[in-house]
Amino acid sequence: MKYAHAVKLRAIVRPDREESVKEAMIGLLGRPVSAVLDEEEISFDRDEAEDFSGNDIVFVRTAFEKTRNTNDVLRTLRDNLPEGDRQMVVDQMDRLDEDLHFHLRLDLDSFLDGAYILTEDGDCLHIRIKVAAYPAKQERAVGVVHEMLGVSEND
């Protein structure tokens, strides 16, 4: 089943962390990074800026739009987010906007260490999932979010 049309990832990092963040983003596909890069080209957008203290920062963005890739990312999230966190996320359906984008944030340091910890602030990996709901209605999208995270709507 197709759960998402696209999964977009964004992080704001120091320049010295850019490559490790890119590798971790590719790692969300749940396959070895080298194997992914052998099979397909993953493109990243980047912008440079300065933070409020004058330190250099880099905005790193990528998007997965192929069904295989979106399903793989969602499976990796489902398999690595603790069940209680998945339940909490679906209970907070304000994370689903009117355009049927579902928003998550993972703590960036933990993510780089292989742990999937939800956060609301600080250094984080922003995940925006364009939910594939047919018909494209909020009520249907809520059901798809429950399915993609493996959480029963009756919990």
mmCIF file with all atom_site columns, C-alpha atoms in Angstrom:
data_model
loop_
_atom_site.group_PDB
_atom_site.id
_atom_site.type_symbol
_atom_site.label_atom_id
_atom_site.label_alt_id
_atom_site.label_comp_id
_atom_site.label_asym_id
_atom_site.label_entity_id
_atom_site.label_seq_id
_atom_site.pdbx_PDB_ins_code
_atom_site.Cartn_x
_atom_site.Cartn_y
_atom_site.Cartn_z
_atom_site.occupancy
_atom_site.B_iso_or_equiv
_atom_site.pdbx_formal_charge
_atom_site.auth_seq_id
_atom_site.auth_comp_id
_atom_site.auth_asym_id
_atom_site.auth_atom_id
_atom_site.pdbx_PDB_model_num
ATOM 1   C CA . MET A 1 1   ? 0.000   0.000  0.000  1.00 0.00 ? 1   MET A CA 1
ATOM 2   C CA . LYS A 1 2   ? 1.183   3.499  -0.786 1.00 0.00 ? 2   LYS A CA 1
ATOM 3   C CA . TYR A 1 3   ? 1.124   5.588  2.388  1.00 0.00 ? 3   TYR A CA 1
ATOM 4   C CA . ALA A 1 4   ? 2.913   8.708  1.130  1.00 0.00 ? 4   ALA A CA 1
ATOM 5   C CA . HIS A 1 5   ? 3.459   10.618 -2.078 1.00 0.00 ? 5   HIS A CA 1
ATOM 6   C CA . ALA A 1 6   ? 6.703   12.063 -0.706 1.00 0.00 ? 6   ALA A CA 1
ATOM 7   C CA . VAL A 1 7   ? 8.840   12.246 2.405  1.00 0.00 ? 7   VAL A CA 1
ATOM 8   C CA . LYS A 1 8   ? 10.876  15.425 2.765  1.00 0.00 ? 8   LYS A CA 1
ATOM 9   C CA . LEU A 1 9   ? 13.724  15.765 5.244  1.00 0.00 ? 9   LEU A CA 1
ATOM 10  C CA . ARG A 1 10  ? 15.402  18.932 6.490  1.00 0.00 ? 10  ARG A CA 1
ATOM 11  C CA . ALA A 1 11  ? 18.076  19.687 9.066  1.00 0.00 ? 11  ALA A CA 1
ATOM 12  C CA . ILE A 1 12  ? 20.041  22.764 10.059 1.00 0.00 ? 12  ILE A CA 1
ATOM 13  C CA . VAL A 1 13  ? 23.592  21.793 10.979 1.00 0.00 ? 13  VAL A CA 1
ATOM 14  C CA . ARG A 1 14  ? 27.130  23.008 11.451 1.00 0.00 ? 14  ARG A CA 1
ATOM 15  C CA . PRO A 1 15  ? 29.178  22.530 8.270  1.00 0.00 ? 15  PRO A CA 1
ATOM 16  C CA . ASP A 1 16  ? 31.320  19.817 9.907  1.00 0.00 ? 16  ASP A CA 1
ATOM 17  C CA . ARG A 1 17  ? 28.188  17.651 10.456 1.00 0.00 ? 17  ARG A CA 1
ATOM 18  C CA . GLU A 1 18  ? 26.753  17.977 6.946  1.00 0.00 ? 18  GLU A CA 1
ATOM 19  C CA . GLU A 1 19  ? 28.077  14.695 5.532  1.00 0.00 ? 19  GLU A CA 1
ATOM 20  C CA . SER A 1 20  ? 27.095  12.625 8.558  1.00 0.00 ? 20  SER A CA 1
ATOM 21  C CA . VAL A 1 21  ? 23.574  14.104 8.400  1.00 0.00 ? 21  VAL A CA 1
ATOM 22  C CA . LYS A 1 22  ? 23.318  13.269 4.695  1.00 0.00 ? 22  LYS A CA 1
ATOM 23  C CA . GLU A 1 23  ? 24.390  9.678  5.368  1.00 0.00 ? 23  GLU A CA 1
ATOM 24  C CA . ALA A 1 24  ? 21.904  9.358  8.225  1.00 0.00 ? 24  ALA A CA 1
ATOM 25  C CA . MET A 1 25  ? 19.128  10.707 5.989  1.00 0.00 ? 25  MET A CA 1
ATOM 26  C CA . ILE A 1 26  ? 19.941  8.076  3.371  1.00 0.00 ? 26  ILE A CA 1
ATOM 27  C CA . GLY A 1 27  ? 20.054  5.522  6.197  1.00 0.00 ? 27  GLY A CA 1
ATOM 28  C CA . LEU A 1 28  ? 16.330  6.112  6.749  1.00 0.00 ? 28  LEU A CA 1
ATOM 29  C CA . LEU A 1 29  ? 15.819  3.943  3.669  1.00 0.00 ? 29  LEU A CA 1
ATOM 30  C CA . GLY A 1 30  ? 16.828  0.990  5.848  1.00 0.00 ? 30  GLY A CA 1
ATOM 31  C CA . ARG A 1 31  ? 19.440  -0.220 3.379  1.00 0.00 ? 31  ARG A CA 1
ATOM 32  C CA . PRO A 1 32  ? 23.228  0.205  3.494  1.00 0.00 ? 32  PRO A CA 1
ATOM 33  C CA . VAL A 1 33  ? 24.135  3.699  2.294  1.00 0.00 ? 33  VAL A CA 1
ATOM 34  C CA . SER A 1 34  ? 26.647  2.333  -0.230 1.00 0.00 ? 34  SER A CA 1
ATOM 35  C CA . ALA A 1 35  ? 24.008  0.023  -1.724 1.00 0.00 ? 35  ALA A CA 1
ATOM 36  C CA . VAL A 1 36  ? 21.523  2.873  -2.033 1.00 0.00 ? 36  VAL A CA 1
ATOM 37  C CA . LEU A 1 37  ? 24.073  5.100  -3.741 1.00 0.00 ? 37  LEU A CA 1
ATOM 38  C CA . ASP A 1 38  ? 25.000  2.259  -6.131 1.00 0.00 ? 38  ASP A CA 1
ATOM 39  C CA . GLU A 1 39  ? 21.327  1.858  -7.120 1.00 0.00 ? 39  GLU A CA 1
ATOM 40  C CA . GLU A 1 40  ? 20.202  5.456  -7.443 1.00 0.00 ? 40  GLU A CA 1
ATOM 41  C CA . GLU A 1 41  ? 21.173  9.063  -7.162 1.00 0.00 ? 41  GLU A CA 1
ATOM 42  C CA . ILE A 1 42  ? 20.029  10.834 -4.028 1.00 0.00 ? 42  ILE A CA 1
ATOM 43  C CA . SER A 1 43  ? 20.160  14.598 -4.404 1.00 0.00 ? 43  SER A CA 1
ATOM 44  C CA . PHE A 1 44  ? 20.496  17.103 -1.607 1.00 0.00 ? 44  PHE A CA 1
ATOM 45  C CA . ASP A 1 45  ? 19.774  20.807 -1.562 1.00 0.00 ? 45  ASP A CA 1
ATOM 46  C CA . ARG A 1 46  ? 21.864  22.998 0.685  1.00 0.00 ? 46  ARG A CA 1
ATOM 47  C CA . ASP A 1 47  ? 21.948  26.610 1.671  1.00 0.00 ? 47  ASP A CA 1
ATOM 48  C CA . GLU A 1 48  ? 24.530  28.324 3.821  1.00 0.00 ? 48  GLU A CA 1
ATOM 49  C CA . ALA A 1 49  ? 23.756  30.983 6.392  1.00 0.00 ? 49  ALA A CA 1
ATOM 50  C CA . GLU A 1 50  ? 24.860  32.333 9.751  1.00 0.00 ? 50  GLU A CA 1
ATOM 51  C CA . ASP A 1 51  ? 23.061  31.753 13.020 1.00 0.00 ? 51  ASP A CA 1
ATOM 52  C CA . PHE A 1 52  ? 22.302  34.552 15.493 1.00 0.00 ? 52  PHE A CA 1
ATOM 53  C CA . SER A 1 53  ? 25.801  34.240 16.946 1.00 0.00 ? 53  SER A CA 1
ATOM 54  C CA . GLY A 1 54  ? 27.498  34.578 13.562 1.00 0.00 ? 54  GLY A CA 1
ATOM 55  C CA . ASN A 1 55  ? 28.403  30.879 13.295 1.00 0.00 ? 55  ASN A CA 1
ATOM 56  C CA . ASP A 1 56  ? 28.135  29.186 9.902  1.00 0.00 ? 56  ASP A CA 1
ATOM 57  C CA . ILE A 1 57  ? 25.190  26.821 9.446  1.00 0.00 ? 57  ILE A CA 1
ATOM 58  C CA . VAL A 1 58  ? 23.974  24.686 6.559  1.00 0.00 ? 58  VAL A CA 1
ATOM 59  C CA . PHE A 1 59  ? 20.387  23.869 5.648  1.00 0.00 ? 59  PHE A CA 1
ATOM 60  C CA . VAL A 1 60  ? 20.376  20.300 4.278  1.00 0.00 ? 60  VAL A CA 1
ATOM 61  C CA . ARG A 1 61  ? 17.289  19.010 2.445  1.00 0.00 ? 61  ARG A CA 1
ATOM 62  C CA . THR A 1 62  ? 16.329  15.945 0.477  1.00 0.00 ? 62  THR A CA 1
ATOM 63  C CA . ALA A 1 63  ? 13.110  14.310 -0.663 1.00 0.00 ? 63  ALA A CA 1
ATOM 64  C CA . PHE A 1 64  ? 12.114  10.725 -1.345 1.00 0.00 ? 64  PHE A CA 1
ATOM 65  C CA . GLU A 1 65  ? 9.309   10.429 -3.889 1.00 0.00 ? 65  GLU A CA 1
ATOM 66  C CA . LYS A 1 66  ? 9.580   6.907  -5.296 1.00 0.00 ? 66  LYS A CA 1
ATOM 67  C CA . THR A 1 67  ? 7.038   4.591  -3.687 1.00 0.00 ? 67  THR A CA 1
ATOM 68  C CA . ARG A 1 68  ? 9.738   2.104  -2.689 1.00 0.00 ? 68  ARG A CA 1
ATOM 69  C CA . ASN A 1 69  ? 11.717  4.829  -0.954 1.00 0.00 ? 69  ASN A CA 1
ATOM 70  C CA . THR A 1 70  ? 8.771   6.436  0.813  1.00 0.00 ? 70  THR A CA 1
ATOM 71  C CA . ASN A 1 71  ? 7.606   3.034  2.044  1.00 0.00 ? 71  ASN A CA 1
ATOM 72  C CA . ASP A 1 72  ? 11.134  2.180  3.207  1.00 0.00 ? 72  ASP A CA 1
ATOM 73  C CA . VAL A 1 73  ? 11.457  5.443  5.172  1.00 0.00 ? 73  VAL A CA 1
ATOM 74  C CA . LEU A 1 74  ? 8.061   4.956  6.771  1.00 0.00 ? 74  LEU A CA 1
ATOM 75  C CA . ARG A 1 75  ? 8.914   1.347  7.674  1.00 0.00 ? 75  ARG A CA 1
ATOM 76  C CA . THR A 1 76  ? 12.195  2.496  9.250  1.00 0.00 ? 76  THR A CA 1
ATOM 77  C CA . LEU A 1 77  ? 10.356  5.141  11.279 1.00 0.00 ? 77  LEU A CA 1
ATOM 78  C CA . ARG A 1 78  ? 7.671   2.661  12.355 1.00 0.00 ? 78  ARG A CA 1
ATOM 79  C CA . ASP A 1 79  ? 10.250  0.047  13.333 1.00 0.00 ? 79  ASP A CA 1
ATOM 80  C CA . ASN A 1 80  ? 12.461  2.472  15.281 1.00 0.00 ? 80  ASN A CA 1
ATOM 81  C CA . LEU A 1 81  ? 10.006  4.779  17.028 1.00 0.00 ? 81  LEU A CA 1
ATOM 82  C CA . PRO A 1 82  ? 8.916   3.292  20.349 1.00 0.00 ? 82  PRO A CA 1
ATOM 83  C CA . GLU A 1 83  ? 5.271   2.192  20.371 1.00 0.00 ? 83  GLU A CA 1
ATOM 84  C CA . GLY A 1 84  ? 4.366   4.781  23.002 1.00 0.00 ? 84  GLY A CA 1
ATOM 85  C CA . ASP A 1 85  ? 5.819   7.555  20.834 1.00 0.00 ? 85  ASP A CA 1
ATOM 86  C CA . ARG A 1 86  ? 3.926   6.314  17.788 1.00 0.00 ? 86  ARG A CA 1
ATOM 87  C CA . GLN A 1 87  ? 0.706   6.325  19.806 1.00 0.00 ? 87  GLN A CA 1
ATOM 88  C CA . MET A 1 88  ? 1.428   9.813  21.137 1.00 0.00 ? 88  MET A CA 1
ATOM 89  C CA . VAL A 1 89  ? 2.075   11.105 17.613 1.00 0.00 ? 89  VAL A CA 1
ATOM 90  C CA . VAL A 1 90  ? -1.229  9.827  16.229 1.00 0.00 ? 90  VAL A CA 1
ATOM 91  C CA . ASP A 1 91  ? -3.018  11.233 19.273 1.00 0.00 ? 91  ASP A CA 1
ATOM 92  C CA . GLN A 1 92  ? -1.643  14.653 18.305 1.00 0.00 ? 92  GLN A CA 1
ATOM 93  C CA . MET A 1 93  ? -3.306  14.956 14.938 1.00 0.00 ? 93  MET A CA 1
ATOM 94  C CA . ASP A 1 94  ? -2.484  18.659 14.795 1.00 0.00 ? 94  ASP A CA 1
ATOM 95  C CA . ARG A 1 95  ? 0.688   17.293 13.204 1.00 0.00 ? 95  ARG A CA 1
ATOM 96  C CA . LEU A 1 96  ? -1.467  16.714 10.090 1.00 0.00 ? 96  LEU A CA 1
ATOM 97  C CA . ASP A 1 97  ? -2.057  19.989 8.266  1.00 0.00 ? 97  ASP A CA 1
ATOM 98  C CA . GLU A 1 98  ? -4.839  20.928 5.849  1.00 0.00 ? 98  GLU A CA 1
ATOM 99  C CA . ASP A 1 99  ? -2.652  19.938 2.861  1.00 0.00 ? 99  ASP A CA 1
ATOM 100 C CA . LEU A 1 100 ? -2.319  16.432 4.360  1.00 0.00 ? 100 LEU A CA 1
ATOM 101 C CA . HIS A 1 101 ? 1.337   16.874 5.318  1.00 0.00 ? 101 HIS A CA 1
ATOM 102 C CA . PHE A 1 102 ? 2.202   14.952 8.475  1.00 0.00 ? 102 PHE A CA 1
ATOM 103 C CA . HIS A 1 103 ? 5.054   16.520 10.482 1.00 0.00 ? 103 HIS A CA 1
ATOM 104 C CA . LEU A 1 104 ? 7.570   14.853 12.801 1.00 0.00 ? 104 LEU A CA 1
ATOM 105 C CA . ARG A 1 105 ? 10.788  16.018 14.412 1.00 0.00 ? 105 ARG A CA 1
ATOM 106 C CA . LEU A 1 106 ? 13.555  13.738 15.627 1.00 0.00 ? 106 LEU A CA 1
ATOM 107 C CA . ASP A 1 107 ? 16.318  14.862 17.967 1.00 0.00 ? 107 ASP A CA 1
ATOM 108 C CA . LEU A 1 108 ? 19.295  15.285 15.635 1.00 0.00 ? 108 LEU A CA 1
ATOM 109 C CA . ASP A 1 109 ? 22.078  14.120 17.972 1.00 0.00 ? 109 ASP A CA 1
ATOM 110 C CA . SER A 1 110 ? 20.136  10.996 18.887 1.00 0.00 ? 110 SER A CA 1
ATOM 111 C CA . PHE A 1 111 ? 19.259  10.371 15.243 1.00 0.00 ? 111 PHE A CA 1
ATOM 112 C CA . LEU A 1 112 ? 22.933  10.530 14.272 1.00 0.00 ? 112 LEU A CA 1
ATOM 113 C CA . ASP A 1 113 ? 23.611  7.969  17.023 1.00 0.00 ? 113 ASP A CA 1
ATOM 114 C CA . GLY A 1 114 ? 20.916  5.666  15.611 1.00 0.00 ? 114 GLY A CA 1
ATOM 115 C CA . ALA A 1 115 ? 18.133  6.449  18.097 1.00 0.00 ? 115 ALA A CA 1
ATOM 116 C CA . TYR A 1 116 ? 14.742  7.802  17.070 1.00 0.00 ? 116 TYR A CA 1
ATOM 117 C CA . ILE A 1 117 ? 13.607  10.258 19.736 1.00 0.00 ? 117 ILE A CA 1
ATOM 118 C CA . LEU A 1 118 ? 10.794  12.698 19.087 1.00 0.00 ? 118 LEU A CA 1
ATOM 119 C CA . THR A 1 119 ? 11.352  16.337 19.980 1.00 0.00 ? 119 THR A CA 1
ATOM 120 C CA . GLU A 1 120 ? 9.570   19.636 19.646 1.00 0.00 ? 120 GLU A CA 1
ATOM 121 C CA . ASP A 1 121 ? 12.577  21.952 19.630 1.00 0.00 ? 121 ASP A CA 1
ATOM 122 C CA . GLY A 1 122 ? 16.339  22.225 19.432 1.00 0.00 ? 122 GLY A CA 1
ATOM 123 C CA . ASP A 1 123 ? 18.537  20.615 16.805 1.00 0.00 ? 123 ASP A CA 1
ATOM 124 C CA . CYS A 1 124 ? 16.291  18.242 14.948 1.00 0.00 ? 124 CYS A CA 1
ATOM 125 C CA . LEU A 1 125 ? 15.560  16.399 11.753 1.00 0.00 ? 125 LEU A CA 1
ATOM 126 C CA . HIS A 1 126 ? 12.321  17.771 10.336 1.00 0.00 ? 126 HIS A CA 1
ATOM 127 C CA . ILE A 1 127 ? 10.269  15.131 8.524  1.00 0.00 ? 127 ILE A CA 1
ATOM 128 C CA . ARG A 1 128 ? 7.324   16.157 6.339  1.00 0.00 ? 128 ARG A CA 1
ATOM 129 C CA . ILE A 1 129 ? 5.240   13.313 4.932  1.00 0.00 ? 129 ILE A CA 1
ATOM 130 C CA . LYS A 1 130 ? 2.736   14.015 2.141  1.00 0.00 ? 130 LYS A CA 1
ATOM 131 C CA . VAL A 1 131 ? 0.056   11.502 3.096  1.00 0.00 ? 131 VAL A CA 1
ATOM 132 C CA . ALA A 1 132 ? -1.455  9.465  0.239  1.00 0.00 ? 132 ALA A CA 1
ATOM 133 C CA . ALA A 1 133 ? -5.131  9.534  1.160  1.00 0.00 ? 133 ALA A CA 1
ATOM 134 C CA . TYR A 1 134 ? -7.850  8.588  -1.331 1.00 0.00 ? 134 TYR A CA 1
ATOM 135 C CA . PRO A 1 135 ? -10.053 10.524 -1.316 1.00 0.00 ? 135 PRO A CA 1
ATOM 136 C CA . ALA A 1 136 ? -7.805  13.398 -0.230 1.00 0.00 ? 136 ALA A CA 1
ATOM 137 C CA . LYS A 1 137 ? -9.746  14.173 2.921  1.00 0.00 ? 137 LYS A CA 1
ATOM 138 C CA . GLN A 1 138 ? -8.551  14.813 6.453  1.00 0.00 ? 138 GLN A CA 1
ATOM 139 C CA . GLU A 1 139 ? -10.545 11.888 7.879  1.00 0.00 ? 139 GLU A CA 1
ATOM 140 C CA . ARG A 1 140 ? -9.019  9.424  5.416  1.00 0.00 ? 140 ARG A CA 1
ATOM 141 C CA . ALA A 1 141 ? -5.525  10.830 5.993  1.00 0.00 ? 141 ALA A CA 1
ATOM 142 C CA . VAL A 1 142 ? -5.889  10.232 9.744  1.00 0.00 ? 142 VAL A CA 1
ATOM 143 C CA . GLY A 1 143 ? -6.575  6.566  9.008  1.00 0.00 ? 143 GLY A CA 1
ATOM 144 C CA . VAL A 1 144 ? -3.544  6.358  6.702  1.00 0.00 ? 144 VAL A CA 1
ATOM 145 C CA . VAL A 1 145 ? -1.308  7.864  9.393  1.00 0.00 ? 145 VAL A CA 1
ATOM 146 C CA . HIS A 1 146 ? -2.517  5.240  11.861 1.00 0.00 ? 146 HIS A CA 1
ATOM 147 C CA . GLU A 1 147 ? -1.816  2.485  9.335  1.00 0.00 ? 147 GLU A CA 1
ATOM 148 C CA . MET A 1 148 ? 1.634   3.761  8.327  1.00 0.00 ? 148 MET A CA 1
ATOM 149 C CA . LEU A 1 149 ? 2.737   4.001  11.973 1.00 0.00 ? 149 LEU A CA 1
ATOM 150 C CA . GLY A 1 150 ? 1.193   0.656  12.897 1.00 0.00 ? 150 GLY A CA 1
ATOM 151 C CA . VAL A 1 151 ? -1.177  2.126  15.501 1.00 0.00 ? 151 VAL A CA 1
ATOM 152 C CA . SER A 1 152 ? -4.780  1.026  15.734 1.00 0.00 ? 152 SER A CA 1
ATOM 153 C CA . GLU A 1 153 ? -7.349  3.815  15.467 1.00 0.00 ? 153 GLU A CA 1
ATOM 154 C CA . ASN A 1 154 ? -9.160  2.282  18.434 1.00 0.00 ? 154 ASN A CA 1
ATOM 155 C CA . ASP A 1 155 ? -6.184  2.553  20.839 1.00 0.00 ? 155 ASP A CA 1
#
